[in-house]
mmCIF file of C-alpha atoms in Angstrom:
data_model
loop_
_atom_site.group_PDB
_atom_site.id
_atom_site.type_symbol
_atom_site.label_atom_id
_atom_site.label_comp_id
_atom_site.label_asym_id
_atom_site.label_seq_id
_atom_site.Cartn_x
_atom_site.Cartn_y
_atom_site.Cartn_z
ATOM 1 C CA MET F 1368 120.149 112.071 141.824
ATOM 2 C CA LEU F 1369 122.173 110.217 144.496
ATOM 3 C CA TRP F 1370 122.593 106.489 143.968
ATOM 4 C CA PHE F 1371 123.362 103.846 146.625
ATOM 5 C CA GLY F 1372 124.324 100.256 145.966
ATOM 6 C CA THR F 1373 126.037 100.846 142.621
ATOM 7 C CA ALA F 1374 129.394 99.341 141.777
ATOM 8 C CA PRO F 1375 132.326 101.287 143.226
ATOM 9 C CA GLY F 1376 133.484 103.950 140.798
ATOM 10 C CA ALA F 1377 130.403 103.580 138.561
ATOM 11 C CA ARG F 1378 129.092 106.823 137.129
ATOM 12 C CA ARG F 1379 125.524 107.393 136.048
ATOM 13 C CA ALA F 1380 123.441 110.369 134.956
ATOM 14 C CA THR F 1381 119.678 110.140 135.378
ATOM 15 C CA LEU F 1382 117.269 112.602 133.820
ATOM 16 C CA LEU F 1383 114.102 113.364 135.719
ATOM 17 C CA PRO F 1384 111.200 112.959 135.322
ATOM 18 C CA SER F 1385 111.862 110.579 132.365
ATOM 19 C CA GLY F 1386 114.292 108.359 134.273
ATOM 20 C CA ALA F 1387 116.589 108.033 131.230
ATOM 21 C CA GLN F 1388 120.032 106.864 132.358
ATOM 22 C CA LEU F 1389 123.491 107.272 130.877
ATOM 23 C CA VAL F 1390 126.001 104.880 132.420
ATOM 24 C CA GLY F 1391 129.731 105.505 132.389
ATOM 25 C CA ARG F 1392 131.917 103.103 130.462
ATOM 26 C CA GLY F 1393 135.249 104.646 131.383
ATOM 27 C CA LEU F 1394 135.781 106.239 127.976
ATOM 28 C CA PRO F 1395 138.751 108.542 127.425
ATOM 29 C CA ASP F 1396 138.079 112.242 126.883
ATOM 30 C CA PRO F 1397 136.768 112.966 123.387
ATOM 31 C CA GLY F 1398 139.188 114.535 120.945
ATOM 32 C CA VAL F 1399 139.101 118.208 120.039
ATOM 33 C CA ARG F 1400 137.858 118.841 116.516
ATOM 34 C CA LYS F 1401 136.889 121.722 114.292
ATOM 35 C CA THR F 1402 133.416 123.134 114.666
ATOM 36 C CA GLY F 1403 130.827 120.981 112.952
ATOM 37 C CA ARG F 1404 127.388 121.977 111.763
ATOM 38 C CA TYR F 1405 125.897 121.278 115.208
ATOM 39 C CA LEU F 1406 126.823 122.177 118.747
ATOM 40 C CA TYR F 1407 125.459 120.062 121.578
ATOM 41 C CA GLU F 1408 125.196 121.523 125.058
ATOM 42 C CA PRO F 1409 125.257 118.556 127.478
ATOM 43 C CA ASP F 1410 122.690 118.415 130.267
ATOM 44 C CA GLY F 1411 124.065 119.384 133.675
ATOM 45 C CA ALA F 1412 123.597 115.815 134.962
ATOM 46 C CA VAL F 1413 125.921 114.539 132.213
ATOM 47 C CA ILE F 1414 128.570 117.138 133.053
ATOM 48 C CA ARG F 1415 128.389 116.577 136.821
ATOM 49 C CA ALA F 1416 128.623 112.787 136.360
ATOM 50 C CA HIS F 1417 131.679 113.265 134.098
ATOM 51 C CA LEU F 1418 129.934 111.472 131.228
ATOM 52 C CA VAL F 1419 130.575 113.968 128.412
ATOM 53 C CA ALA F 1420 132.692 111.324 126.623
ATOM 54 C CA GLU F 1421 129.767 108.885 126.616
ATOM 55 C CA ALA F 1422 127.409 111.548 125.264
ATOM 56 C CA ALA F 1423 129.955 112.582 122.601
ATOM 57 C CA GLU F 1424 130.347 108.966 121.486
ATOM 58 C CA GLU F 1425 126.564 108.622 121.025
ATOM 59 C CA LEU F 1426 126.614 111.778 118.892
ATOM 60 C CA ASP F 1427 129.741 110.822 116.921
ATOM 61 C CA GLY F 1428 131.119 114.137 118.107
ATOM 62 C CA GLY F 1429 134.167 115.745 119.606
ATOM 63 C CA LEU F 1430 134.917 118.715 121.825
ATOM 64 C CA LEU F 1431 135.419 122.298 120.681
ATOM 65 C CA ASP F 1432 138.088 122.695 123.361
ATOM 66 C CA ALA F 1433 139.712 120.141 125.663
ATOM 67 C CA THR F 1434 138.555 122.024 128.782
ATOM 68 C CA ILE F 1435 134.982 122.936 127.794
ATOM 69 C CA ALA F 1436 131.927 120.654 127.737
ATOM 70 C CA TYR F 1437 130.545 121.647 124.336
ATOM 71 C CA ILE F 1438 130.238 118.785 121.856
ATOM 72 C CA THR F 1439 130.342 119.406 118.114
ATOM 73 C CA ALA F 1440 129.229 117.074 115.321
ATOM 74 C CA ASP F 1441 128.327 117.182 111.655
ATOM 75 C CA GLU F 1442 125.010 115.343 111.966
ATOM 76 C CA LEU F 1443 121.891 116.115 113.953
ATOM 77 C CA ARG F 1444 120.976 113.170 116.169
ATOM 78 C CA PRO F 1445 118.220 112.926 118.748
ATOM 79 C CA THR F 1446 119.509 112.640 122.308
ATOM 80 C CA PRO F 1447 118.089 113.255 125.757
ATOM 81 C CA TRP F 1448 121.630 114.051 126.984
ATOM 82 C CA ALA F 1449 122.170 117.382 125.240
ATOM 83 C CA THR F 1450 120.431 120.292 123.543
ATOM 84 C CA ALA F 1451 121.344 120.700 119.878
ATOM 85 C CA TYR F 1452 122.006 123.979 118.067
ATOM 86 C CA GLU F 1453 122.666 124.473 114.365
ATOM 87 C CA ILE F 1454 125.701 126.718 113.949
ATOM 88 C CA THR F 1455 125.564 129.280 111.154
ATOM 89 C CA ASP F 1456 128.653 131.375 111.930
ATOM 90 C CA GLU F 1457 131.990 131.083 113.702
ATOM 91 C CA LEU F 1458 134.247 134.069 114.268
ATOM 92 C CA PRO F 1459 137.116 135.021 116.540
ATOM 93 C CA PHE F 1460 135.788 137.018 119.480
ATOM 94 C CA ASN F 1461 135.375 140.575 118.203
ATOM 95 C CA LEU F 1462 132.527 142.680 119.547
ATOM 96 C CA LYS F 1463 132.430 145.001 116.541
ATOM 97 C CA LYS F 1464 132.160 142.119 114.035
ATOM 98 C CA LEU F 1465 129.560 140.333 116.136
ATOM 99 C CA LYS F 1466 127.463 143.481 116.414
ATOM 100 C CA ALA F 1467 127.618 143.968 112.623
ATOM 101 C CA LEU F 1468 126.624 140.331 111.995
ATOM 102 C CA LEU F 1469 123.639 140.533 114.360
ATOM 103 C CA ARG F 1470 122.549 143.842 112.822
ATOM 104 C CA GLU F 1471 122.822 142.350 109.303
ATOM 105 C CA ARG F 1472 120.705 139.358 110.387
ATOM 106 C CA GLU F 1473 118.201 141.666 112.148
ATOM 107 C CA VAL F 1474 118.524 139.779 115.427
ATOM 108 C CA GLY F 1475 116.393 141.291 118.166
ATOM 109 C CA THR F 1476 115.938 138.253 120.410
ATOM 110 C CA LEU F 1477 119.389 137.210 121.555
ATOM 111 C CA THR F 1478 120.186 134.264 123.810
ATOM 112 C CA VAL F 1479 123.762 134.330 125.092
ATOM 113 C CA LYS F 1480 125.472 131.236 126.459
ATOM 114 C CA LYS F 1481 129.027 131.101 127.730
ATOM 115 C CA ARG F 1482 131.636 128.597 128.790
ATOM 116 C CA GLY F 1483 135.258 129.568 129.065
ATOM 117 C CA SER F 1484 134.656 133.283 128.491
ATOM 118 C CA ALA F 1485 135.011 136.163 130.937
ATOM 119 C CA VAL F 1486 132.353 138.198 129.102
ATOM 120 C CA GLU F 1487 129.028 138.298 130.925
ATOM 121 C CA PRO F 1488 125.905 137.650 128.813
ATOM 122 C CA GLU F 1489 124.096 140.749 130.113
ATOM 123 C CA GLU F 1490 127.088 142.938 129.244
ATOM 124 C CA LEU F 1491 127.301 141.512 125.722
ATOM 125 C CA ARG F 1492 123.572 141.995 125.154
ATOM 126 C CA ARG F 1493 123.816 145.600 126.362
ATOM 127 C CA ARG F 1494 126.778 146.341 124.100
ATOM 128 C CA VAL F 1495 125.447 144.780 120.868
ATOM 129 C CA LYS F 1496 121.968 146.317 121.305
ATOM 130 C CA PRO F 1497 120.024 143.661 119.391
ATOM 131 C CA SER F 1498 117.031 144.851 117.400
ATOM 132 C CA GLY F 1499 114.931 143.246 114.727
ATOM 133 C CA PRO F 1500 112.408 140.465 114.174
ATOM 134 C CA ASN F 1501 114.829 137.492 114.198
ATOM 135 C CA ALA F 1502 116.298 135.373 116.991
ATOM 136 C CA ALA F 1503 119.745 133.834 117.474
ATOM 137 C CA THR F 1504 121.818 132.069 120.079
ATOM 138 C CA VAL F 1505 125.371 133.267 120.631
ATOM 139 C CA PHE F 1506 127.964 131.043 122.302
ATOM 140 C CA LEU F 1507 130.952 132.759 123.904
ATOM 141 C CA THR F 1508 133.541 130.039 124.263
ATOM 142 C CA ARG F 1509 136.948 128.778 123.204
ATOM 143 C CA VAL F 1510 137.633 126.676 120.150
ATOM 144 C CA ALA F 1511 140.987 124.895 120.419
ATOM 145 C CA GLY F 1512 142.045 127.498 122.997
ATOM 146 C CA ALA F 1513 141.060 130.605 121.008
ATOM 147 C CA PRO F 1514 138.275 132.966 122.200
ATOM 148 C CA THR F 1515 135.463 132.367 119.721
ATOM 149 C CA VAL F 1516 131.867 133.357 119.025
ATOM 150 C CA LEU F 1517 129.509 130.817 117.540
ATOM 151 C CA VAL F 1518 126.119 131.951 116.258
ATOM 152 C CA GLY F 1519 123.213 129.611 115.663
ATOM 153 C CA ALA F 1520 119.733 128.551 116.639
ATOM 154 C CA PRO F 1521 118.106 125.590 118.383
ATOM 155 C CA ALA F 1522 118.019 122.560 116.067
ATOM 156 C CA HIS F 1523 114.974 120.337 115.882
ATOM 157 C CA VAL F 1524 115.161 116.647 115.035
#
């Protein structure tokens, strides 16, 4: 949403249709920390308004990597600013190990999300050939600069 008449330099993210607003407070970038139990994927409005720090503060979270807008935290908190996922596994990027883990968990419905990875979701899905009755979400990203795979599922507050 485009705003007129706001203070110069003010940043604001507005979610539609709810109208919820997150206003920038000029916070410094959140620190990088180890992967917590939850991963929060900020809404696009938060990212585009450069308000990831404000969202991370509300979640008592930090970043997985200084250059990637994934927030991690140890507690599940309700927020309109991000979608929460409970992380069950973290492993260095290795297709063979990921395929074995998904086979062991009988994952047939696979959602692939990526930030900071050159691997395309469709290519990964084709190569791991998911099959089974269970579902999982795989994040292809970097954790403190290292190519990493996080496996989890949507968390519900």
